[in-house]
Amino acid sequence: MRAADPNAVIAAARSWLGTPYHDQASLRRVGCDCLGLARGVWREVVGPEPFPIPPYSRDWGETGPREVLAEGVRRMMIEVDPAAAAAGALVLFRMKPRAIAKHAGIITDPGSFIHAYERLGVIEEPLSSVWRRRIAFAFLFPRPSASVRKQARRKRKS
């Protein structure tokens, strides 16, 4: 599996800036949470989502030992060393020490990232040392299949 163009990932993520925060949503300019942002960028860069996301509670990441989010992402994306995560990478954060990773963002350059944050919506902010040390996993979006690329070219021509 080859990685998608990081510039396409960043452009797609930036097109979501200003989208209000809405739990479990994934509609640009209407509402999304951090997973919804990642899903929206996937649809724009890679193509249709491979499976529906089941409903989840606001506290889904507070209990249990399994890295549910990382396990799901791992099935569809290219895992990379978090220390080597660069622009265009989806990163998963542990919000508390020893908790499972439950927050996602997309690195836009070595010093910033985009994420959907409660009360703030989709924002781009510094990837400060506080955020950087919370990164638990990093992934690259895969390159879209040839059929998806062909459909996109047809869409642009019409």
PDB file of C-alpha atoms in Angstrom:
ATOM      1  CA  MET A   1       0.000   0.000   0.000  1.00  0.00           C
ATOM      2  CA  ARG A   2       1.370   3.401  -0.995  1.00  0.00           C
ATOM      3  CA  ALA A   3       0.731   6.620   0.888  1.00  0.00           C
ATOM      4  CA  ALA A   4      -1.498   9.418  -0.398  1.00  0.00           C
ATOM      5  CA  ASP A   5       0.030  12.760  -1.316  1.00  0.00           C
ATOM      6  CA  PRO A   6       0.494  14.595   2.019  1.00  0.00           C
ATOM      7  CA  ASN A   7      -0.329  17.915   0.327  1.00  0.00           C
ATOM      8  CA  ALA A   8      -3.736  16.522  -0.712  1.00  0.00           C
ATOM      9  CA  VAL A   9      -4.345  15.337   2.871  1.00  0.00           C
ATOM     10  CA  ILE A  10      -3.424  18.747   4.311  1.00  0.00           C
ATOM     11  CA  ALA A  11      -5.548  20.631   1.760  1.00  0.00           C
ATOM     12  CA  ALA A  12      -8.524  18.393   2.538  1.00  0.00           C
ATOM     13  CA  ALA A  13      -8.033  18.840   6.296  1.00  0.00           C
ATOM     14  CA  ARG A  14      -7.750  22.628   5.955  1.00  0.00           C
ATOM     15  CA  SER A  15     -11.019  22.708   4.008  1.00  0.00           C
ATOM     16  CA  TRP A  16     -12.686  21.576   7.271  1.00  0.00           C
ATOM     17  CA  LEU A  17     -11.354  24.521   9.332  1.00  0.00           C
ATOM     18  CA  GLY A  18     -14.175  26.317  11.088  1.00  0.00           C
ATOM     19  CA  THR A  19     -16.528  23.316  11.017  1.00  0.00           C
ATOM     20  CA  PRO A  20     -18.393  23.271  14.352  1.00  0.00           C
ATOM     21  CA  TYR A  21     -17.820  20.434  16.797  1.00  0.00           C
ATOM     22  CA  HIS A  22     -20.597  17.860  16.797  1.00  0.00           C
ATOM     23  CA  ASP A  23     -20.234  14.464  18.422  1.00  0.00           C
ATOM     24  CA  GLN A  24     -20.280  11.549  15.918  1.00  0.00           C
ATOM     25  CA  ALA A  25     -20.858  13.822  12.887  1.00  0.00           C
ATOM     26  CA  SER A  26     -18.757  14.057   9.729  1.00  0.00           C
ATOM     27  CA  LEU A  27     -20.138  16.864   7.539  1.00  0.00           C
ATOM     28  CA  ARG A  28     -17.843  19.686   6.491  1.00  0.00           C
ATOM     29  CA  ARG A  29     -19.110  23.131   7.567  1.00  0.00           C
ATOM     30  CA  VAL A  30     -21.992  21.422   9.430  1.00  0.00           C
ATOM     31  CA  GLY A  31     -20.303  19.478  12.228  1.00  0.00           C
ATOM     32  CA  CYS A  32     -17.786  16.792  13.147  1.00  0.00           C
ATOM     33  CA  ASP A  33     -15.765  15.351  15.976  1.00  0.00           C
ATOM     34  CA  CYS A  34     -12.110  14.319  15.641  1.00  0.00           C
ATOM     35  CA  LEU A  35     -13.003  10.948  14.109  1.00  0.00           C
ATOM     36  CA  GLY A  36     -15.499  12.644  11.795  1.00  0.00           C
ATOM     37  CA  LEU A  37     -12.743  14.973  10.580  1.00  0.00           C
ATOM     38  CA  ALA A  38     -10.503  11.984   9.788  1.00  0.00           C
ATOM     39  CA  ARG A  39     -13.408  10.248   8.034  1.00  0.00           C
ATOM     40  CA  GLY A  40     -14.140  13.348   5.956  1.00  0.00           C
ATOM     41  CA  VAL A  41     -10.511  13.697   4.908  1.00  0.00           C
ATOM     42  CA  TRP A  42     -10.512   9.975   4.030  1.00  0.00           C
ATOM     43  CA  ARG A  43     -13.544  10.457   1.747  1.00  0.00           C
ATOM     44  CA  GLU A  44     -11.911  13.428   0.013  1.00  0.00           C
ATOM     45  CA  VAL A  45      -8.457  11.892  -0.409  1.00  0.00           C
ATOM     46  CA  VAL A  46      -8.969   8.122  -0.563  1.00  0.00           C
ATOM     47  CA  GLY A  47     -12.616   7.596  -1.548  1.00  0.00           C
ATOM     48  CA  PRO A  48     -15.705   6.050   0.039  1.00  0.00           C
ATOM     49  CA  GLU A  49     -15.397   4.843   3.611  1.00  0.00           C
ATOM     50  CA  PRO A  50     -14.767   1.080   3.671  1.00  0.00           C
ATOM     51  CA  PHE A  51     -17.328   0.386   6.422  1.00  0.00           C
ATOM     52  CA  PRO A  52     -19.845   2.272   8.563  1.00  0.00           C
ATOM     53  CA  ILE A  53     -18.678   3.533  11.948  1.00  0.00           C
ATOM     54  CA  PRO A  54     -20.886   2.161  14.716  1.00  0.00           C
ATOM     55  CA  PRO A  55     -22.311   4.617  17.264  1.00  0.00           C
ATOM     56  CA  TYR A  56     -19.978   5.331  20.180  1.00  0.00           C
ATOM     57  CA  SER A  57     -20.484   7.009  23.531  1.00  0.00           C
ATOM     58  CA  ARG A  58     -18.665  10.155  24.618  1.00  0.00           C
ATOM     59  CA  ASP A  59     -16.776   8.121  27.209  1.00  0.00           C
ATOM     60  CA  TRP A  60     -15.956   5.160  24.932  1.00  0.00           C
ATOM     61  CA  GLY A  61     -12.229   5.594  25.522  1.00  0.00           C
ATOM     62  CA  GLU A  62     -12.406   5.831  29.278  1.00  0.00           C
ATOM     63  CA  THR A  63     -12.778   2.103  29.920  1.00  0.00           C
ATOM     64  CA  GLY A  64     -11.176  -1.071  28.674  1.00  0.00           C
ATOM     65  CA  PRO A  65      -7.621  -2.093  27.858  1.00  0.00           C
ATOM     66  CA  ARG A  66      -7.974  -2.337  24.052  1.00  0.00           C
ATOM     67  CA  GLU A  67      -6.725   0.364  21.708  1.00  0.00           C
ATOM     68  CA  VAL A  68     -10.005   0.300  19.771  1.00  0.00           C
ATOM     69  CA  LEU A  69      -9.345   3.396  17.657  1.00  0.00           C
ATOM     70  CA  ALA A  70      -5.792   2.371  16.763  1.00  0.00           C
ATOM     71  CA  GLU A  71      -6.906  -1.173  15.916  1.00  0.00           C
ATOM     72  CA  GLY A  72      -9.565   0.154  13.544  1.00  0.00           C
ATOM     73  CA  VAL A  73      -7.269   2.659  11.860  1.00  0.00           C
ATOM     74  CA  ARG A  74      -4.510   0.064  11.525  1.00  0.00           C
ATOM     75  CA  ARG A  75      -6.791  -2.033   9.272  1.00  0.00           C
ATOM     76  CA  MET A  76      -7.097   0.763   6.710  1.00  0.00           C
ATOM     77  CA  MET A  77      -4.028   2.979   6.938  1.00  0.00           C
ATOM     78  CA  ILE A  78      -0.240   2.727   6.880  1.00  0.00           C
ATOM     79  CA  GLU A  79       1.219   2.764  10.391  1.00  0.00           C
ATOM     80  CA  VAL A  80       4.417   4.741  10.951  1.00  0.00           C
ATOM     81  CA  ASP A  81       6.585   5.439  13.966  1.00  0.00           C
ATOM     82  CA  PRO A  82       4.950   8.289  15.918  1.00  0.00           C
ATOM     83  CA  ALA A  83       8.359   9.956  16.308  1.00  0.00           C
ATOM     84  CA  ALA A  84       8.656  10.048  12.509  1.00  0.00           C
ATOM     85  CA  ALA A  85       5.133  11.372  11.865  1.00  0.00           C
ATOM     86  CA  ALA A  86       5.296  14.227   9.361  1.00  0.00           C
ATOM     87  CA  ALA A  87       2.914  16.486   7.475  1.00  0.00           C
ATOM     88  CA  GLY A  88      -0.165  14.624   6.286  1.00  0.00           C
ATOM     89  CA  ALA A  89      -0.034  11.974   9.023  1.00  0.00           C
ATOM     90  CA  LEU A  90      -3.054  11.126  11.139  1.00  0.00           C
ATOM     91  CA  VAL A  91      -1.964  10.990  14.765  1.00  0.00           C
ATOM     92  CA  LEU A  92      -3.819   9.472  17.696  1.00  0.00           C
ATOM     93  CA  PHE A  93      -3.405  11.018  21.116  1.00  0.00           C
ATOM     94  CA  ARG A  94      -3.664   9.687  24.660  1.00  0.00           C
ATOM     95  CA  MET A  95      -5.491  12.403  26.544  1.00  0.00           C
ATOM     96  CA  LYS A  96      -4.404  11.026  29.920  1.00  0.00           C
ATOM     97  CA  PRO A  97      -1.323   9.004  30.902  1.00  0.00           C
ATOM     98  CA  ARG A  98      -1.923   5.255  30.614  1.00  0.00           C
ATOM     99  CA  ALA A  99      -5.330   5.823  28.959  1.00  0.00           C
ATOM    100  CA  ILE A 100      -6.082   4.478  25.507  1.00  0.00           C
ATOM    101  CA  ALA A 101      -5.699   6.757  22.495  1.00  0.00           C
ATOM    102  CA  LYS A 102      -9.019   8.440  21.788  1.00  0.00           C
ATOM    103  CA  HIS A 103      -8.310  11.749  20.039  1.00  0.00           C
ATOM    104  CA  ALA A 104      -7.172  12.257  16.447  1.00  0.00           C
ATOM    105  CA  GLY A 105      -5.557  15.042  14.469  1.00  0.00           C
ATOM    106  CA  ILE A 106      -3.707  15.590  11.204  1.00  0.00           C
ATOM    107  CA  ILE A 107      -0.203  17.074  11.164  1.00  0.00           C
ATOM    108  CA  THR A 108       0.033  20.003   8.754  1.00  0.00           C
ATOM    109  CA  ASP A 109       3.710  20.847   9.212  1.00  0.00           C
ATOM    110  CA  PRO A 110       6.348  20.042  11.844  1.00  0.00           C
ATOM    111  CA  GLY A 111       4.854  22.568  14.249  1.00  0.00           C
ATOM    112  CA  SER A 112       1.080  22.398  13.766  1.00  0.00           C
ATOM    113  CA  PHE A 113      -1.907  20.106  13.401  1.00  0.00           C
ATOM    114  CA  ILE A 114      -5.634  20.203  12.683  1.00  0.00           C
ATOM    115  CA  HIS A 115      -8.211  18.571  14.913  1.00  0.00           C
ATOM    116  CA  ALA A 116     -11.829  18.894  16.006  1.00  0.00           C
ATOM    117  CA  TYR A 117     -12.048  19.978  19.600  1.00  0.00           C
ATOM    118  CA  GLU A 118     -15.122  20.341  21.767  1.00  0.00           C
ATOM    119  CA  ARG A 119     -16.362  23.941  22.011  1.00  0.00           C
ATOM    120  CA  LEU A 120     -13.810  25.067  19.397  1.00  0.00           C
ATOM    121  CA  GLY A 121     -14.674  23.028  16.314  1.00  0.00           C
ATOM    122  CA  VAL A 122     -12.058  22.249  13.694  1.00  0.00           C
ATOM    123  CA  ILE A 123      -8.950  24.311  14.356  1.00  0.00           C
ATOM    124  CA  GLU A 124      -5.298  24.378  13.381  1.00  0.00           C
ATOM    125  CA  GLU A 125      -3.012  24.928  16.318  1.00  0.00           C
ATOM    126  CA  PRO A 126       0.612  24.502  17.355  1.00  0.00           C
ATOM    127  CA  LEU A 127       1.800  20.946  17.873  1.00  0.00           C
ATOM    128  CA  SER A 128       3.247  21.961  21.217  1.00  0.00           C
ATOM    129  CA  SER A 129       5.353  19.702  23.406  1.00  0.00           C
ATOM    130  CA  VAL A 130       2.212  18.983  25.455  1.00  0.00           C
ATOM    131  CA  TRP A 131       0.410  17.666  22.372  1.00  0.00           C
ATOM    132  CA  ARG A 132       3.515  15.992  20.906  1.00  0.00           C
ATOM    133  CA  ARG A 133       4.137  13.858  23.988  1.00  0.00           C
ATOM    134  CA  ARG A 134       0.520  12.634  23.870  1.00  0.00           C
ATOM    135  CA  ILE A 135       0.960  11.085  20.393  1.00  0.00           C
ATOM    136  CA  ALA A 136       0.571   7.331  20.752  1.00  0.00           C
ATOM    137  CA  PHE A 137       0.124   6.213  17.126  1.00  0.00           C
ATOM    138  CA  ALA A 138       0.658   7.673  13.659  1.00  0.00           C
ATOM    139  CA  PHE A 139      -0.698   6.609  10.281  1.00  0.00           C
ATOM    140  CA  LEU A 140      -0.537   7.691   6.644  1.00  0.00           C
ATOM    141  CA  PHE A 141      -3.621   7.840   4.477  1.00  0.00           C
ATOM    142  CA  PRO A 142      -3.343   5.308   1.658  1.00  0.00           C
ATOM    143  CA  ARG A 143      -3.260   6.334  -1.958  1.00  0.00           C
ATOM    144  CA  PRO A 144      -6.697   5.977  -3.571  1.00  0.00           C
ATOM    145  CA  SER A 145      -7.297   3.003  -5.825  1.00  0.00           C
ATOM    146  CA  ALA A 146      -6.987   3.443  -9.595  1.00  0.00           C
ATOM    147  CA  SER A 147     -10.778   3.321 -10.013  1.00  0.00           C
ATOM    148  CA  VAL A 148     -11.281   6.087  -7.423  1.00  0.00           C
ATOM    149  CA  ARG A 149      -8.604   8.228  -9.122  1.00  0.00           C
ATOM    150  CA  LYS A 150     -10.303   7.695 -12.493  1.00  0.00           C
ATOM    151  CA  GLN A 151     -13.690   8.736 -11.045  1.00  0.00           C
ATOM    152  CA  ALA A 152     -12.131  11.871  -9.557  1.00  0.00           C
ATOM    153  CA  ARG A 153     -10.608  12.830 -12.925  1.00  0.00           C
ATOM    154  CA  ARG A 154     -14.001  12.362 -14.627  1.00  0.00           C
ATOM    155  CA  LYS A 155     -15.660  14.509 -11.956  1.00  0.00           C
ATOM    156  CA  ARG A 156     -13.147  17.328 -12.457  1.00  0.00           C
ATOM    157  CA  LYS A 157     -13.726  17.303 -16.242  1.00  0.00           C
ATOM    158  CA  SER A 158     -17.517  17.560 -15.984  1.00  0.00           C
TER     159      SER A 158
END
